[in-house]
Tab-separated table of C-alpha atoms in Angstrom:
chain	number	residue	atom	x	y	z
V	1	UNK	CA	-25.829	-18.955	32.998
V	2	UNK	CA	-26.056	-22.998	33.591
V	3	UNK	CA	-29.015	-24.917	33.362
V	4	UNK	CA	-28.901	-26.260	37.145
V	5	UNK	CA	-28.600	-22.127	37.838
V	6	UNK	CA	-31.568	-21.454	35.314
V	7	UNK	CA	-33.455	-23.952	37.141
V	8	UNK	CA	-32.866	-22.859	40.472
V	9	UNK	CA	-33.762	-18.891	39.866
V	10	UNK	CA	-36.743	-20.114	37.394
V	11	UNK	CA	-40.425	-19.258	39.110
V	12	UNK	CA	-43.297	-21.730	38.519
V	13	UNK	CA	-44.671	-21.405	35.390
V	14	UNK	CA	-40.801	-21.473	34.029
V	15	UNK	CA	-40.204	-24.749	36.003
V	16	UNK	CA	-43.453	-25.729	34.619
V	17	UNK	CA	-42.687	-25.156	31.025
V	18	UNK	CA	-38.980	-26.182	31.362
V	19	UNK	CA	-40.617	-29.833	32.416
V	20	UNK	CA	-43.362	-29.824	30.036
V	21	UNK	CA	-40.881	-28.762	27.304
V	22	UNK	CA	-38.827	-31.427	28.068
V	23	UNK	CA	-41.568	-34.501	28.067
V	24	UNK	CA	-42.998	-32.698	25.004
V	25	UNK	CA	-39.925	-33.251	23.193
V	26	UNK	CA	-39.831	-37.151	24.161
V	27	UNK	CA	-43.476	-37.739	22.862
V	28	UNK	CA	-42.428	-39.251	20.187
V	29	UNK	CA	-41.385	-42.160	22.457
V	30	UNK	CA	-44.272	-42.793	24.072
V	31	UNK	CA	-46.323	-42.756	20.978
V	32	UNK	CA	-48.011	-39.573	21.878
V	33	UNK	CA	-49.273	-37.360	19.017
V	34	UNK	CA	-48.165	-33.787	18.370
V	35	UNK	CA	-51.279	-32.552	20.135
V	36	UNK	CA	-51.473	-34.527	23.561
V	37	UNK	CA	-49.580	-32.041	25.582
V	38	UNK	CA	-51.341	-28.622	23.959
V	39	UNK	CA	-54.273	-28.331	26.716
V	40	UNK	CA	-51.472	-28.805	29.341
V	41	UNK	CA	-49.190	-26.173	27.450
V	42	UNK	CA	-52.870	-23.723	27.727
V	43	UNK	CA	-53.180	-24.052	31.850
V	44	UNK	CA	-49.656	-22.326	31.963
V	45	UNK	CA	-50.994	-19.194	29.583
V	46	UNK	CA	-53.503	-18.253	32.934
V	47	UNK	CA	-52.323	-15.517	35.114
V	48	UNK	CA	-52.520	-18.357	37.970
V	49	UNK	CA	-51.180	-21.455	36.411
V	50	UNK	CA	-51.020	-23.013	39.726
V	51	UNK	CA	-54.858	-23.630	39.145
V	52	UNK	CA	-57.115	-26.658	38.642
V	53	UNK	CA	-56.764	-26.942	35.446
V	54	UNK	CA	-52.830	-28.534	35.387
V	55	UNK	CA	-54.062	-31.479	37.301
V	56	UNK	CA	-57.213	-32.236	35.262
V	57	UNK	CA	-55.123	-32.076	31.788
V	58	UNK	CA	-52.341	-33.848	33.452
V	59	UNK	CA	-55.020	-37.010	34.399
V	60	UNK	CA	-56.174	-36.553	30.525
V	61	UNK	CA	-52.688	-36.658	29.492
V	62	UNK	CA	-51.421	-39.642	31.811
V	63	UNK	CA	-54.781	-41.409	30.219
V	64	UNK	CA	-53.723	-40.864	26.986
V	65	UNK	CA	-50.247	-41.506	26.912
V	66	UNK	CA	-50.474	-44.565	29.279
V	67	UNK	CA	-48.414	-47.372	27.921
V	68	UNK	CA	-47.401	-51.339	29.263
V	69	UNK	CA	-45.418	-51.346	32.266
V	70	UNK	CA	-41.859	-50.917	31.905
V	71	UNK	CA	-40.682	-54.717	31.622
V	72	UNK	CA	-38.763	-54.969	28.310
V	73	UNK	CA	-39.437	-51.506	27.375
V	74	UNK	CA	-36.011	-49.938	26.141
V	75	UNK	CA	-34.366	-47.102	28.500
V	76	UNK	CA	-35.158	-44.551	26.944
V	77	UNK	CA	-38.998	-44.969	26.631
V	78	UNK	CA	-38.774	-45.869	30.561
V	79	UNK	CA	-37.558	-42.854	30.895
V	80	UNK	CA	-40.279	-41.114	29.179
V	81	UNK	CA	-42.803	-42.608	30.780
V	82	UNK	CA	-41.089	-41.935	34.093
V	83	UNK	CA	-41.082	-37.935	33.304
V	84	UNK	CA	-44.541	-38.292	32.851
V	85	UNK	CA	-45.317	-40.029	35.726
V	86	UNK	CA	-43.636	-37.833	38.110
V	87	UNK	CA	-45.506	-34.542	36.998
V	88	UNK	CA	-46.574	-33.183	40.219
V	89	UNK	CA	-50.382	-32.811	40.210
V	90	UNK	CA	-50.167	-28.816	41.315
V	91	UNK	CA	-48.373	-26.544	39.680
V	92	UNK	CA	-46.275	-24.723	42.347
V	93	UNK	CA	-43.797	-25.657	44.815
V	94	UNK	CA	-40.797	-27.410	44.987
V	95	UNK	CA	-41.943	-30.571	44.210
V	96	UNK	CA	-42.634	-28.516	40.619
V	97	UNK	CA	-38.575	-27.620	40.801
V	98	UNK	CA	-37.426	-30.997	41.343
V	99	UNK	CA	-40.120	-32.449	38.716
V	100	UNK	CA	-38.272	-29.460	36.308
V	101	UNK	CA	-34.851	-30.478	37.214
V	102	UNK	CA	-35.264	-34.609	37.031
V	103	UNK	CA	-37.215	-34.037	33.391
V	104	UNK	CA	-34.112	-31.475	32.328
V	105	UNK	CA	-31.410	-34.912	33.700
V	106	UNK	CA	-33.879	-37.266	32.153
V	107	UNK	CA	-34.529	-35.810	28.628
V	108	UNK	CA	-30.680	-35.188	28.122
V	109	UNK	CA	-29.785	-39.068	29.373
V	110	UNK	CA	-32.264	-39.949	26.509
V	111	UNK	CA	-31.220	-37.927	23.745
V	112	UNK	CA	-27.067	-39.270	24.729
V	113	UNK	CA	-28.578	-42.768	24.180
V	114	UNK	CA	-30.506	-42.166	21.329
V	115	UNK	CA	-27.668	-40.476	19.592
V	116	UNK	CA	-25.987	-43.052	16.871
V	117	UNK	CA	-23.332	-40.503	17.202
V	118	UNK	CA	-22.317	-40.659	20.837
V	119	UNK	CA	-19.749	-42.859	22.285
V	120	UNK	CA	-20.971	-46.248	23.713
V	121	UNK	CA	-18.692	-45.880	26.861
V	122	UNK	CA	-19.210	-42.283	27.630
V	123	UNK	CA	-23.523	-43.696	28.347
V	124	UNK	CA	-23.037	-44.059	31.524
V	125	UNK	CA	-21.903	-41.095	32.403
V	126	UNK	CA	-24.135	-38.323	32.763
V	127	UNK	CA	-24.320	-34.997	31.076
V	128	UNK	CA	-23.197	-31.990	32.842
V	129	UNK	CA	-25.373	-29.312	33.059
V	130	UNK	CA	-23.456	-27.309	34.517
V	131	UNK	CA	-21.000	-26.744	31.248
V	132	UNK	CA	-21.755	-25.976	27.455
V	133	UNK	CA	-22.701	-28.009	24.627
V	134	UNK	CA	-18.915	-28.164	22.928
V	135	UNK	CA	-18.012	-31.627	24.304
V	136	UNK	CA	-21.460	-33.193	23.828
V	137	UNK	CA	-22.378	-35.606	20.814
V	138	UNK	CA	-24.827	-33.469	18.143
V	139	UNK	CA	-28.167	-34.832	19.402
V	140	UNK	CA	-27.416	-34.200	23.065
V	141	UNK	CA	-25.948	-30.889	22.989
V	142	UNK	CA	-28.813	-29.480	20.818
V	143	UNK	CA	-31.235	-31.162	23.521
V	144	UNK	CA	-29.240	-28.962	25.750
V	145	UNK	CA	-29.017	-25.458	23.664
V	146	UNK	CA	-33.585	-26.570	23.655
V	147	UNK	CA	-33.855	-26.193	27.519
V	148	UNK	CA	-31.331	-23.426	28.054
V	149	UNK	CA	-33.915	-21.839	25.517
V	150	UNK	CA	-36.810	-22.689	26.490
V	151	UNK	CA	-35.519	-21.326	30.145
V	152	UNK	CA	-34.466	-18.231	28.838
V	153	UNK	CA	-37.752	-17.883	27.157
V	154	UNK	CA	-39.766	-18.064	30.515
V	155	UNK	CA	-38.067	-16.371	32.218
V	156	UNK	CA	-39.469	-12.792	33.551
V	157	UNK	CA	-41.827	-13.560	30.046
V	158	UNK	CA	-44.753	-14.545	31.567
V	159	UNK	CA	-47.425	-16.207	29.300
V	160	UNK	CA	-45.662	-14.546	26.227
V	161	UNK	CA	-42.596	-16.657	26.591
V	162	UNK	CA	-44.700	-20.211	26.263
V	163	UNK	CA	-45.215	-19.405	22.315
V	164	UNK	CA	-41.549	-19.188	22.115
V	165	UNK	CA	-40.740	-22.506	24.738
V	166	UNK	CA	-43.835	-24.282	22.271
V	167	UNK	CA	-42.080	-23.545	19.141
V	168	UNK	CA	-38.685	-25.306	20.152
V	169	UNK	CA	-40.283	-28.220	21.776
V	170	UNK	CA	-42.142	-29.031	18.477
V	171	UNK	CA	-38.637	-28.634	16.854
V	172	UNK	CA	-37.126	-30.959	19.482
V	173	UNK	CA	-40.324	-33.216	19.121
V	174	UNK	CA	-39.812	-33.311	15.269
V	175	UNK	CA	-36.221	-33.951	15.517
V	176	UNK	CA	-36.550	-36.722	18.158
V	177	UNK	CA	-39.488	-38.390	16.089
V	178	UNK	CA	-36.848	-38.384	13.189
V	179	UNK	CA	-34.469	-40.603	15.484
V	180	UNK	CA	-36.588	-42.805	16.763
V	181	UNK	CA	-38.042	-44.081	13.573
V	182	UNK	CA	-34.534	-43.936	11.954
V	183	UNK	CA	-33.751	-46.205	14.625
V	184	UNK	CA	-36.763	-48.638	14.785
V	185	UNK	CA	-36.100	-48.780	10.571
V	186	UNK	CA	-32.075	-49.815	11.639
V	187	UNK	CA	-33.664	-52.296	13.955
V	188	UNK	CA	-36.009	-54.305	11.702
């Protein structure tokens, strides 16, 4: 199954996770720590994770994580901070689907140009989610095999799948971390 067709059958606390997966995994670009997103990760373990709790740690998060405004910031950080920003404040409803879907576009479109490996003209085009991994650069089509598993994990999983969506966006995080500061050492 696709990711778009993952997405669209996924119920709340899967679209949930698949966006919070996917901002997890950029952290490392807004100079988040490894912890920041764990109390938001807990509000999705509740039987109801539509509850109060999702918009109070998403405030505490936006607080911590808030950066300058975007002028001069590179892309991919705007990005980011763009995923974050659009989090919807309750945890249901479609707004929570197209939140799930523009986090799934958006962490992809960062990981193609954060990719040293991935051709310069093929940028600005954008990845499609619709197909496999075997024509994508290395960093982009793991970043894709990450959300088709984190989907898969939440799906018809309940709270038991989020250990399993955690574990590969702390891989993701790591590997993206790895990148970044490969990069910023290339750059100075």
């Amino acid at each position: 199954m696709s990711l778009v067709e993952l997405i669209a059958r996924a119920d709340a606390r899967g679209l949930a996770g698949s966006g919070l997966a996917c901002l997890d995994r950029c952290v490392p670009l807004l100079d988040g720590g490894d912890e920041v997103l764990r109390p938001l990760w807990a509000t999705l373990a509740d039987d109801a994770p539509a509850g109060p709790g999702w918009a109070r740690e998403l405030d505490r998060v936006r607080d911590a994580l808030a950066g300058p405004d975007a002028t001069g910031e590179d892309e991919s950080v705007v990005l980011a901070r763009r995923m974050l920003a659009a989090a919807p404040t309750e945890c249901s409803g479609a707004g929570l689907r197209v939140w799930a879907d523009a986090c799934s576009a958006a962490s992809l479109r960062i990981h193609r140009l954060l990719d040293p490996a991935a051709d310069a003209a093929a940028l600005a085009d954008g990845v499609r989610r619709e197909d496999g991994a075997e024509s994508l650069s290395p960093l982009v089509a793991a970043e894709l095999r990450r959300q088709l598993t984190v989907l898969d994990a939440l799906t018809g999983n309940g709270p038991a799948g989020l250990r399993r969506a955690l574990e590969i966006s702390t891989e993701g995080r790591r590997v993206l971390r790895a990148v970044v500061s490969r990069r910023a050492r290339g750059r100075g």
